[in-house]
Coordinates of C-alpha atoms in Angstrom, one line a residue:
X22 CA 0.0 0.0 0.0
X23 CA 1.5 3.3 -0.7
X24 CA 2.5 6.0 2.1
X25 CA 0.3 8.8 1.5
X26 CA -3.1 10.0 -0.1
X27 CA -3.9 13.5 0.0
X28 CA -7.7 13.8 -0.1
X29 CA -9.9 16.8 -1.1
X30 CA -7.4 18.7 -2.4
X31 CA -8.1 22.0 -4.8
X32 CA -4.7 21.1 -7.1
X33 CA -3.2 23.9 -8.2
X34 CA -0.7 22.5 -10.3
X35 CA 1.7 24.5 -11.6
X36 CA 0.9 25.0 -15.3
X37 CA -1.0 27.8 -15.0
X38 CA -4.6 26.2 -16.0
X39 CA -7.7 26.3 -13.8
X40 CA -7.5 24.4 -10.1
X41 CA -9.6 20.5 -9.9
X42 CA -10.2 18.6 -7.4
X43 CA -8.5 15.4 -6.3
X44 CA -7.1 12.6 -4.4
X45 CA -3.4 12.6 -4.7
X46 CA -1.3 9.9 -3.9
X47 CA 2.6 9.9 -2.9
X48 CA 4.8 6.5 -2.4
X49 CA 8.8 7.0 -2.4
X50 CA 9.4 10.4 -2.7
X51 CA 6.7 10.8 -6.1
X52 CA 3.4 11.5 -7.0
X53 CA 2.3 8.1 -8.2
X54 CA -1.4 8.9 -8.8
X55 CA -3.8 11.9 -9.4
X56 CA -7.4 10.8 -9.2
X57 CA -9.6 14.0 -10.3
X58 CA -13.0 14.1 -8.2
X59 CA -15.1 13.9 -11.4
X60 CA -13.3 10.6 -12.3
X61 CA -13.6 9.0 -8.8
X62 CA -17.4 9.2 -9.0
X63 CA -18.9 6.0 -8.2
X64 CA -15.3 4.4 -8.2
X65 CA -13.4 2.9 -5.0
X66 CA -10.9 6.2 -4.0
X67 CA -7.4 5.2 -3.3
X68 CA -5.9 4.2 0.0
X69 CA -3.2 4.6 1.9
X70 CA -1.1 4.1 4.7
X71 CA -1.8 7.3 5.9
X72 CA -4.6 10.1 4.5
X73 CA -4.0 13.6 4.9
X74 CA -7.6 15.6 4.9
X75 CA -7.2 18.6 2.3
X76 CA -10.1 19.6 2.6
X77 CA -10.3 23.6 1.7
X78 CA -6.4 23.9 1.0
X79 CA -4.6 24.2 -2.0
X80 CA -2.2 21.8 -3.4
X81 CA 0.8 23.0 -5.3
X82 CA 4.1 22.4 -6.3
X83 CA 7.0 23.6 -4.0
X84 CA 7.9 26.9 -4.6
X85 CA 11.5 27.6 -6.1
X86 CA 13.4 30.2 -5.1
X87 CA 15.4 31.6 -7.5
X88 CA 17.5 33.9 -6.1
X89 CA 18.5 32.2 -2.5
X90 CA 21.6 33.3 0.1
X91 CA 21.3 30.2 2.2
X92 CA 24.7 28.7 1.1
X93 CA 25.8 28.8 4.9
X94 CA 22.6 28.9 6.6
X95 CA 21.3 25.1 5.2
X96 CA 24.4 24.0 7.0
X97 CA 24.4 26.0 9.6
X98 CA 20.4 25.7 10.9
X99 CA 18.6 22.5 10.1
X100 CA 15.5 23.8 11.0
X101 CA 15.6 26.5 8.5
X102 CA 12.2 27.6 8.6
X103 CA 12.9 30.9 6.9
X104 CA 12.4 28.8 4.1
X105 CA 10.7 25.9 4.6
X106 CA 8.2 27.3 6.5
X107 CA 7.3 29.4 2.9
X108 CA 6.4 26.3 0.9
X109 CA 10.1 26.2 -0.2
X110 CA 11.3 23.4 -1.4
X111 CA 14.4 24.4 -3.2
X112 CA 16.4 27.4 -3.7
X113 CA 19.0 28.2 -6.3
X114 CA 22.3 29.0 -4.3
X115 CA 25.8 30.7 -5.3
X116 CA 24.2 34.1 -6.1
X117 CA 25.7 37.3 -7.3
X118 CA 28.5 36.0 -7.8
X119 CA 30.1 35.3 -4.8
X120 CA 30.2 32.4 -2.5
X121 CA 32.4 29.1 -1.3
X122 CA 33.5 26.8 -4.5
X123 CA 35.3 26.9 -5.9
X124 CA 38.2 28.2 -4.1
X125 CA 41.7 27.4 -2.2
X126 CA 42.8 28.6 1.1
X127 CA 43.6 32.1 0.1
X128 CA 40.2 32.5 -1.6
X129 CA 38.2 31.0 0.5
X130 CA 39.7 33.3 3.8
X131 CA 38.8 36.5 1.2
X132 CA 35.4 35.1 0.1
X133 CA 34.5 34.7 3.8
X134 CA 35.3 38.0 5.0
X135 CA 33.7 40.2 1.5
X136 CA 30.3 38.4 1.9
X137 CA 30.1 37.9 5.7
X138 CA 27.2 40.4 5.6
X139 CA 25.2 38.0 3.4
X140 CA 26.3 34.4 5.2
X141 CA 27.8 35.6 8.3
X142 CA 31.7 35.3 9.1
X143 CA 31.3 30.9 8.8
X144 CA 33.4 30.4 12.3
X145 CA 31.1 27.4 13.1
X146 CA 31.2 26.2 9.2
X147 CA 33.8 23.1 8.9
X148 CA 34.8 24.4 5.4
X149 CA 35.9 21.0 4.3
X150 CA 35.2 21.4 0.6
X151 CA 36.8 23.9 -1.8
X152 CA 35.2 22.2 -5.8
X153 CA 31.8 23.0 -6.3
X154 CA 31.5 19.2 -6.2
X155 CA 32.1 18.7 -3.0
X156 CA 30.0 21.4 -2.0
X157 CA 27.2 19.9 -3.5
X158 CA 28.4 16.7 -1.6
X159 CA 27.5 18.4 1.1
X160 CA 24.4 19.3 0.8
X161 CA 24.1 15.9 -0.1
X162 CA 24.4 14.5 3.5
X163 CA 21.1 16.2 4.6
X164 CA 19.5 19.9 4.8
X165 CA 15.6 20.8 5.2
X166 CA 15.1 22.2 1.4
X167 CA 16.7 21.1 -1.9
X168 CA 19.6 23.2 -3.2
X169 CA 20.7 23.9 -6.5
X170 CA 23.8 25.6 -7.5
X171 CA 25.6 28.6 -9.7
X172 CA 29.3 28.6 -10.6
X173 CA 30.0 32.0 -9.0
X174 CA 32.0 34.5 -11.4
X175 CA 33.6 37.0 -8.7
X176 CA 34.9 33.9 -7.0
X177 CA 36.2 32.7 -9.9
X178 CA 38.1 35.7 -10.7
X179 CA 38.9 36.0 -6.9
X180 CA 40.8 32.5 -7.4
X181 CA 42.6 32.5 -10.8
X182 CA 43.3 36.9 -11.2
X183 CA 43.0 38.1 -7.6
X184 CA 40.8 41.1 -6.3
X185 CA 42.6 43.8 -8.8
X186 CA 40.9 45.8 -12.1
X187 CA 43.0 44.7 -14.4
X188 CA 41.7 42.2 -17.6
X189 CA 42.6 38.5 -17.4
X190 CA 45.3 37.5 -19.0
X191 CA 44.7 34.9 -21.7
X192 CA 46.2 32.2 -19.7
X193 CA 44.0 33.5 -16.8
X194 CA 40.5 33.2 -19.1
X195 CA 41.8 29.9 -19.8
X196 CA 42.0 28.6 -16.3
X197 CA 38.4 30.8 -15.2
X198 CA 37.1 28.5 -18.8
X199 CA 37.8 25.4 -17.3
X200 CA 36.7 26.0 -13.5
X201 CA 33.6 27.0 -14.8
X202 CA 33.2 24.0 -17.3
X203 CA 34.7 21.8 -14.2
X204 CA 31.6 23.4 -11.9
X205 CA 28.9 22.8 -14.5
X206 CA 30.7 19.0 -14.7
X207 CA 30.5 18.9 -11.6
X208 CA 26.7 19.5 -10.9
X209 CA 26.3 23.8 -11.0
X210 CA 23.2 24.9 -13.0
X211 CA 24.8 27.6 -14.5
X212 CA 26.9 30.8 -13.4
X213 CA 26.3 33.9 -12.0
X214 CA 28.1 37.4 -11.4
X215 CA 27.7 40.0 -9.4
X216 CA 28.8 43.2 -11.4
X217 CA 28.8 45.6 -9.3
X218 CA 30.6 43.9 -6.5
X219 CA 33.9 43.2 -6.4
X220 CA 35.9 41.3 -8.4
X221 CA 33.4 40.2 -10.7
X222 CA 33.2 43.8 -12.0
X223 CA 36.4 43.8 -12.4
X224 CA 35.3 41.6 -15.9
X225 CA 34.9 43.0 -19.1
X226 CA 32.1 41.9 -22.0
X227 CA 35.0 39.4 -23.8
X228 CA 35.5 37.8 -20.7
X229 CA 32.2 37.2 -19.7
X230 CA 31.1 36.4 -23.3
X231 CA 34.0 33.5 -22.8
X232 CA 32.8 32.4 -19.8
X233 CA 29.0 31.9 -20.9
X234 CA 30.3 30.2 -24.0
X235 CA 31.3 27.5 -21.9
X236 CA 27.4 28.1 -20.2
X237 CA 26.1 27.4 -23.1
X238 CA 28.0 24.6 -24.1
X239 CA 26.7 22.4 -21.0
X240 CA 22.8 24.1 -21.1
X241 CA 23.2 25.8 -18.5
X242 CA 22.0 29.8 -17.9
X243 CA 24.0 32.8 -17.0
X244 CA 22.5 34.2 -14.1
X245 CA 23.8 38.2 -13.8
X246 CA 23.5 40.8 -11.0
X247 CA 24.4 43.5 -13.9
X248 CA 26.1 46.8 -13.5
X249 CA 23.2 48.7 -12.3
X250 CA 19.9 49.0 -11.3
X251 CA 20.0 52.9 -10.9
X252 CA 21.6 55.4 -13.1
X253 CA 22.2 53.4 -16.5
X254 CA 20.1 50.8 -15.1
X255 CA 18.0 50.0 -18.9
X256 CA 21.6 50.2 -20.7
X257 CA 23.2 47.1 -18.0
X258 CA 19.9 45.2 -19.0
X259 CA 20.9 45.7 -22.4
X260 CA 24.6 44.6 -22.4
X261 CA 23.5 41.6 -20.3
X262 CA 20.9 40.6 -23.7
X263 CA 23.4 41.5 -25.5
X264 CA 26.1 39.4 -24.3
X265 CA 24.5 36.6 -23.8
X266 CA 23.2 36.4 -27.6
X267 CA 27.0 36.7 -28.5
X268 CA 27.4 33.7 -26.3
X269 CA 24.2 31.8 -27.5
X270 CA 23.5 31.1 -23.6
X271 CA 20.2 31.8 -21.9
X272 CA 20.0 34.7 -19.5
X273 CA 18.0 34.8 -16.3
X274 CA 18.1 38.6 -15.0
X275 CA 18.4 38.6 -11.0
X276 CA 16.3 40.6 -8.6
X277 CA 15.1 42.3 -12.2
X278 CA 13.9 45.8 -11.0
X279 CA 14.4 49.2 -11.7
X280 CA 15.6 51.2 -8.9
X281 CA 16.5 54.9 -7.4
X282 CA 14.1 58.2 -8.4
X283 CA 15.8 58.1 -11.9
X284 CA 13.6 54.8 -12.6
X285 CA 10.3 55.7 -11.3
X286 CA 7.7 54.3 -13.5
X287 CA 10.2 53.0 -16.3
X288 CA 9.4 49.3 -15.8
X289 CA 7.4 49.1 -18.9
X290 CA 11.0 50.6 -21.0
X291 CA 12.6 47.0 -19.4
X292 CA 10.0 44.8 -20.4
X293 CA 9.6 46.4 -24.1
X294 CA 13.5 45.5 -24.4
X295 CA 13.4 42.1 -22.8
X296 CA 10.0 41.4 -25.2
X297 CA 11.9 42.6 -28.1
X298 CA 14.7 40.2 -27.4
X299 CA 12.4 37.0 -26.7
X300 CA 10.5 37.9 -30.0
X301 CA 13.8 37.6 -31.4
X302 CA 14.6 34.3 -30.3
X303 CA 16.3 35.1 -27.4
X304 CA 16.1 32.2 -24.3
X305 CA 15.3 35.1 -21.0
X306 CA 14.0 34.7 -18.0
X307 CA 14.0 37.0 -14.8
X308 CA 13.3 36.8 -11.3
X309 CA 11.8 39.3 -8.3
X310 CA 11.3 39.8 -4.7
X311 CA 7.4 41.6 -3.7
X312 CA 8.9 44.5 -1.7
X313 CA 10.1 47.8 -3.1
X314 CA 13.5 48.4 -0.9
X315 CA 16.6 46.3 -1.4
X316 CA 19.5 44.3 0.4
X317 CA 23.2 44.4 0.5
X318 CA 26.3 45.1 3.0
X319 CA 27.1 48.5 3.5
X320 CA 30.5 48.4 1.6
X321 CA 28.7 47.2 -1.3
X322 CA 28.0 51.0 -2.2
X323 CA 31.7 51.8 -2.3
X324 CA 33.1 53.1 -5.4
X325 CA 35.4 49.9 -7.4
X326 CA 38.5 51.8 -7.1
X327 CA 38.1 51.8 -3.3
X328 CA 37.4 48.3 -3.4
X329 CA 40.1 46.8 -5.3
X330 CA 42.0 44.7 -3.5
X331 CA 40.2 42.8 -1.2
X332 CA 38.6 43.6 2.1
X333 CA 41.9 44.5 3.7
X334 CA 42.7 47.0 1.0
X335 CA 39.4 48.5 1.9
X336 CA 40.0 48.6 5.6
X337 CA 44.0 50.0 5.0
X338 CA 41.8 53.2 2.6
X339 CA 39.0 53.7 4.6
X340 CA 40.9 53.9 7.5
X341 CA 43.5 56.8 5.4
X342 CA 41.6 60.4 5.7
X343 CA 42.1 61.5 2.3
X344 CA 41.6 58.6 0.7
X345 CA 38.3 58.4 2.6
X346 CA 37.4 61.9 1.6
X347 CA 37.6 60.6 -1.9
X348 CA 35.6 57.4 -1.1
X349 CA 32.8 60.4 0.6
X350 CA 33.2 63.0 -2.7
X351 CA 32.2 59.7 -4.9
X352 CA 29.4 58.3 -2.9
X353 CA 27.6 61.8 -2.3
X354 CA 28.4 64.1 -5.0
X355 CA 29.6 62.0 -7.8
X356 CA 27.5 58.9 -7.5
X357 CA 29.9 55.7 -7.1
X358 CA 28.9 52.5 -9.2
X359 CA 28.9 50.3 -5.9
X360 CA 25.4 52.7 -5.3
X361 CA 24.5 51.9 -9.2
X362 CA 25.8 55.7 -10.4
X363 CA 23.3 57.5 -8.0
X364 CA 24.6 59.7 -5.3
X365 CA 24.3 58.2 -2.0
X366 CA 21.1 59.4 0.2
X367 CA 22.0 58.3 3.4
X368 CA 17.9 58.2 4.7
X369 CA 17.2 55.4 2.4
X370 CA 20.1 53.2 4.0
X371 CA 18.2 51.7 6.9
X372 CA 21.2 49.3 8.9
X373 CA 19.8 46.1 9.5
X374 CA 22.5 44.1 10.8
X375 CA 26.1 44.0 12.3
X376 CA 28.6 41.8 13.3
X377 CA 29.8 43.5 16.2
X378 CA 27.8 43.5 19.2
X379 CA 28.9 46.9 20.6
X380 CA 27.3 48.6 17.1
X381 CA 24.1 47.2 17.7
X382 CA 22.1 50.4 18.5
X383 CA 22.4 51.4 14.9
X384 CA 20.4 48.7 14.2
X385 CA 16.8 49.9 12.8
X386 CA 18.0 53.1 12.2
X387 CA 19.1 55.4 8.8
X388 CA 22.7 56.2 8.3
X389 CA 20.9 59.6 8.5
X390 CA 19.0 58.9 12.1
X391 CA 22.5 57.5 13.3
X392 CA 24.3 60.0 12.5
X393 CA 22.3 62.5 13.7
X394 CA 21.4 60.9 17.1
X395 CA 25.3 61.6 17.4
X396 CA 25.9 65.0 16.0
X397 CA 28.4 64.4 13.1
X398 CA 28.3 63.8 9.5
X399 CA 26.3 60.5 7.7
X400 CA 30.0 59.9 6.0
X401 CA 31.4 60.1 9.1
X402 CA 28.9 57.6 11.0
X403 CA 28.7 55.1 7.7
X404 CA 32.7 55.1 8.0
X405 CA 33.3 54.1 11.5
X406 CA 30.9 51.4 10.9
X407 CA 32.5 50.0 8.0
X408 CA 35.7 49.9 10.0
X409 CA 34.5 48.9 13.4
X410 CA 32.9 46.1 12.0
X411 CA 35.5 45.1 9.5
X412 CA 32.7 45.3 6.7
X413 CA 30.0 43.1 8.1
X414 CA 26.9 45.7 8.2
X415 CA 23.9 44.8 6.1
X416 CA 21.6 47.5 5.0
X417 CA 18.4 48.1 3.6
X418 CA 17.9 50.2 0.9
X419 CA 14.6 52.1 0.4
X420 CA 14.9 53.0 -3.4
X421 CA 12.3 51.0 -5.3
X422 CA 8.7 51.7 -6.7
X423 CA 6.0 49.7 -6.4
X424 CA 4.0 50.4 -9.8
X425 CA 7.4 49.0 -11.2
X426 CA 7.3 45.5 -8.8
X427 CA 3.6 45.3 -10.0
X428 CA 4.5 45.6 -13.8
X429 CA 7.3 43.1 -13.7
X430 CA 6.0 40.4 -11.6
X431 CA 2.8 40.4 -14.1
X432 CA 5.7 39.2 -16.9
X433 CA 5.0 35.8 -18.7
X434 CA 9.3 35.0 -17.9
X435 CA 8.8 35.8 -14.4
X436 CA 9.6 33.6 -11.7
X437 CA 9.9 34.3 -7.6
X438 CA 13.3 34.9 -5.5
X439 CA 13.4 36.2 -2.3
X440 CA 17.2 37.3 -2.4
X441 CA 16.9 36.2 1.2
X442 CA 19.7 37.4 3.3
X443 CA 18.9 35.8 6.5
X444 CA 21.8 37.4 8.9
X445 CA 21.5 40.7 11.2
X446 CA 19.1 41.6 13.5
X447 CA 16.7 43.3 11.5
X448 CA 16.9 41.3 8.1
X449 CA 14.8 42.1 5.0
X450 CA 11.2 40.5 5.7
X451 CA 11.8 38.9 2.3
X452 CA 13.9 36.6 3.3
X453 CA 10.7 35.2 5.6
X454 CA 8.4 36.0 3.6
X455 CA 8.5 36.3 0.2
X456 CA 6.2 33.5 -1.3
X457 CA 3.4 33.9 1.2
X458 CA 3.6 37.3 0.2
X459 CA 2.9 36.8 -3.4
X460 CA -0.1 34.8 -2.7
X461 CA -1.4 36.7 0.0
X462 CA -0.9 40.1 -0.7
X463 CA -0.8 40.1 -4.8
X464 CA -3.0 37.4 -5.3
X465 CA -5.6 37.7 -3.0
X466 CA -5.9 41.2 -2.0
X467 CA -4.7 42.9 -5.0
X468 CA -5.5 40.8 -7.5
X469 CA -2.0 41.5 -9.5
X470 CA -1.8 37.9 -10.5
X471 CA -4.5 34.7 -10.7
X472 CA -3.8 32.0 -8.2
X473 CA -3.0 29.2 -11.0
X474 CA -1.0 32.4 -12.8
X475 CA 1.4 33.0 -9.9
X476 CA 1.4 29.4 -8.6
X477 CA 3.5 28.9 -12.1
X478 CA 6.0 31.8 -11.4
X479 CA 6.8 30.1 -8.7
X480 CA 7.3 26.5 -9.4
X481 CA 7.1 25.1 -13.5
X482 CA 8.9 28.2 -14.6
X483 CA 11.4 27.9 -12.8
X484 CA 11.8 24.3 -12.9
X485 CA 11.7 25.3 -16.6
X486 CA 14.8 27.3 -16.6
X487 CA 16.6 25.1 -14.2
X488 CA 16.2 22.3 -17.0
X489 CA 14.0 20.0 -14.2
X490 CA 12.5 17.0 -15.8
X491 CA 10.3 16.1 -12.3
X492 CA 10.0 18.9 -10.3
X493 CA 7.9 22.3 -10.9
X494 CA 4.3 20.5 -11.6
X495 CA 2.0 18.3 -9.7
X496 CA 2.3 15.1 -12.2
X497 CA 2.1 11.8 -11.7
X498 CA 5.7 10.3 -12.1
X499 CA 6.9 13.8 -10.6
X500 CA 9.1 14.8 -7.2
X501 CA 6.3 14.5 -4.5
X502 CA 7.8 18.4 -3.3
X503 CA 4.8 19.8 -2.4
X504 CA 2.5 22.8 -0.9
X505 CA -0.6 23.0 0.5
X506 CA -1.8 25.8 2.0
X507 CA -5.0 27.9 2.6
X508 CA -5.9 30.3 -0.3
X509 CA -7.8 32.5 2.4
X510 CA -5.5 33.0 5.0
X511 CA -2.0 32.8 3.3
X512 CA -0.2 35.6 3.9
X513 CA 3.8 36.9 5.2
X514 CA 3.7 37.3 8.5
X515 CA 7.2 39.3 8.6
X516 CA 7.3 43.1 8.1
X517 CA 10.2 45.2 8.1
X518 CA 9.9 46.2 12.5
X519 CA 9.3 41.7 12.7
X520 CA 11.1 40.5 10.1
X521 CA 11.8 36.7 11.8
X522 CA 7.7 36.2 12.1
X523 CA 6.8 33.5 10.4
X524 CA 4.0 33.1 7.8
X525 CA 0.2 31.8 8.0
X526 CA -1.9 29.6 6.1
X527 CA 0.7 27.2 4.8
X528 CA -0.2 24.0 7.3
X529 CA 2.3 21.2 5.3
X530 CA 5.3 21.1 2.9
X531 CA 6.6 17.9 1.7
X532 CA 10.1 17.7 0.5
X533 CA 10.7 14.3 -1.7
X534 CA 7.9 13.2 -0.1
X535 CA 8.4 13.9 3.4
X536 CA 6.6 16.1 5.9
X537 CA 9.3 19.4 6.7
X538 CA 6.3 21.4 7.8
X539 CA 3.3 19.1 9.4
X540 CA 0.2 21.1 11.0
X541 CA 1.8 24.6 10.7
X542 CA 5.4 23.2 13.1
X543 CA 9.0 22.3 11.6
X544 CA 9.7 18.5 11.5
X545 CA 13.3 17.0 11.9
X546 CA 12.9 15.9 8.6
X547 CA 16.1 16.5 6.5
X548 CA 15.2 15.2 2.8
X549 CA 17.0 17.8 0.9
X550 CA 19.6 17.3 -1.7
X551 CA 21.6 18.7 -4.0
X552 CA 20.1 19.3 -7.1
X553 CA 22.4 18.9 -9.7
X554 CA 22.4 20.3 -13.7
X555 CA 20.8 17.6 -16.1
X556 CA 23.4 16.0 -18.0

């Protein structure tokens, strides 16, 4: 007999057509029957070892977030409930960029300390991996969601040319060809950059045309944080198109927004070009978070120059006056390209976490509030953060524009990521909350998307793009990952003062078949894997 029936259920299965009822039945980690009310009429229904009543929830596919920073945090927290708690049942990891394979010692020391605003500094991580396949190996030995994985760009560059602007040298792009071909080998899904962080921006067009030739060759997807989403933000989307044509590798634009006062209302200028592209052939796909302010670690907004180097090269200048003054001139006057070519305005950068327990009364506030609340100059307050805690703040930024969220998440390439960065004390709600936020905010209340329209965002679409023969639908033969949840009462419960509260309305997810979230509570269940490219 098998393990599970799921009775009454409305399925909402992923494809985007209209919801039917059914029993569904799970045995060894897949769906192994769909029996549609109509068709049980008069007919004995299916058994199992154990029913699960359905009645008035949804059932879905797991949600897939594309755009995850949980490359420390699955190791670090079983439990993760940020996610699981969602309806997540995998998330696409190795974002922007940056993260931990593959690397040596020197790297991996460097990688640790730039992104310990996103993953924290890893003290209790036993880093014993450094090729992206053992990092998937990892995974493998048991984490609460399923975790798929980009060859990271910046850390590429970080291993094989170092933390300087200077082009590769062709015995360089030769070496960053084959770790990225030996990452896609070895399981990645594709690579990813983060262009205006460093040293991924360090890269020039040729060299990442190069690299996503070798994308391309293995079907996988170049996965781009591009140059910027203020000033020049429509002209980054266009070299991103642009390159990846050249390349003849599909394109899957992260956290695709359009940012800062200068983009106000231009969102339907971005999806003109990207619809221009895909009627030309062109394989695009994009991904968004349902908030309008942003996420990143203070030093992020640093000019490049000032960020060449490596993080102790930005300690040894920011800790110089004049060359601080310099750093100041560029991020308020000029407008450096680590703030996307838009002078800073220091009451949209809300600090929402630190490393350093002293600096913790920041927290909550504007670099502007902070610095006021102590009499000097927002330079002056943002600077002795960045040094006192050796580059660990996170920040929100308070930039974006809702009309433009609305307008790109109704796009037919559209898929969800939360761009969850789950450290500090006053995290992004996003990273709680982002799914039950699309169904219970711009499904139900707004009315922005269908239910069966936005179900698809989030689960066959991007199954799509990750190349996912089993996952992203509720099929019979498919991965028994799995959603149900309450159509009426979904919602987020995380806002930006409770950022850690978690959502309502999603009872049960099932991971390979597996209860993760039974009855609204976190199992012990670990059934997540690695999720590795199709071959």
């Amino acid at each position: 007999m098998e393990e599970l029936v799921i009775r009454d259920a409305d399925v909402v299965d992923g494809s985007g057509g209209p919801s039917y009822r059914a029993d569904v039945v799970v045995d060894r980690g897949r769906i192994v029957s769909i029996v549609q009310e109509a068709a049980a009429a008069g007919c004995q229904r299916p058994k199992a070892r154990r029913e699960l009543d359905a009645e008035g929830l949804v059932l879905s596919p797991g949600f897939v977030d594309m755009h995850a920073h949980s490359d420390l945090a699955l190791l670090r927290d079983p439990d993760h409930s940020a996610k699981a708690a969602q309806g997540v049942t995998l998330e696409v990891l190795g974002q922007d960029g940056l993260s931990y394979a593959p690397v040596d010692d020197r790297t991996l020391g460097e990688v640790r300390r730039a992104i310990a605003g996103w993953n924290g500094p890893g003290d209790d991580i036993d880093f014993d991996w450094r090729s992206v396949g053992e990092y998937l190996d990892r995974l493998d030995r048991g984490i609460a969601v399923n975790a798929a994985y980009l060859v990271p760009q910046g850390t590429v560059r970080a291993l094989v040319v170092g933390w300087e602007d200077r082009e590769a040298t062709p015995a360089e792009l030769d070496r960053m060809r084959a770790l990225v071909a030996e990452g896609l080998e070895q399981g990645a899904v594709g690579l990813s950059s983060g262009l205006t962080y460093t040293p991924g921006m360090y890269a020039g067009d040729a060299e990442l045309t190069e690299l996503c030739r070798v994308v391309a060759r293995y079907g996988g997807y170049y996965c781009p944080h591009h140059r910027s989403y203020g000033a020049g933000a429509l002209q980054a989307y266009e070299e991103m198109v642009a390159l990846t044509r050249e390349a003849g590798c599909a394109l899957h634009l992260a956290h695709a927004t359009m940012n800062f006062g200068v983009n106000r209302g231009r969102a339907p200028e971005l999806l003109s070009l990207l619809d221009k592209a895909l009627a030309d052939g062109a394989d695009i796909s994009l991904d968004t978070y349902p908030y309008t302010p942003g996420c990143t670690t203070l030093v992020a907004l640093l000019p490049s120059w000032a960020s060449e180097g490596g993080p102790e090269a930005i300690l040894a200048r920011l800790a110089d006056d004049a060359t601080a003054e310099r750093i100041r001139h560029h991020l308020e006057v000029v407008g450096a390209d680590g703030c996307h070519g838009v002078p800073v305005e220091w009451e949209t950068i809300e600090i929402s976490g630190v490393g350093e327990p002293a600096l913790a009364d920041h927290v909550g506030r504007t670099v502007r509030e902070s610095a006021d609340a102590r009499g000097e100059a927002p330079w002056t307050t943002a600077r002795r953060l960045l040094l006192q805690d050796r580059l660990g703040t996170t920040i929100l930024q308070h930039v974006g524009h809702e009309e433009n969220v609305r307008a790109i998440m109704r796009h037919p390439v559209h898929t969800g990521g939360s761009d969850g960065i789950l450290q500090g004390s006053k995290p992004h709600p996003r990273a709680y909350g982002t799914f039950p936020h699309y169904l219970g905010h711009y499904v139900r209340e707004l009315g922005v998307l269908s239910l069966e329209e936005c179900v698809a965002h989030l689960t066959s679409r991007p199954a799509r793009r990750l190349r996912l023969p089993d996952r992203g639908l509720v099929r019979e033969g498919y991965r028994a990952d799995l959603v149900l949840f309450d159509p009426e009462t979904v919602a987020a419960g995380s806002t930006f003062a409770e950022p850690r509260t978690p959502p309502t309305g999603i009872p049960h997810v099932l991971v390979d078949g597996r209860f993760v979230i039974e009855d609204g509570r976190r199992t012990d269940v670990l059934a997540g894997r690695a999720v590795r490219r199709a071959g």
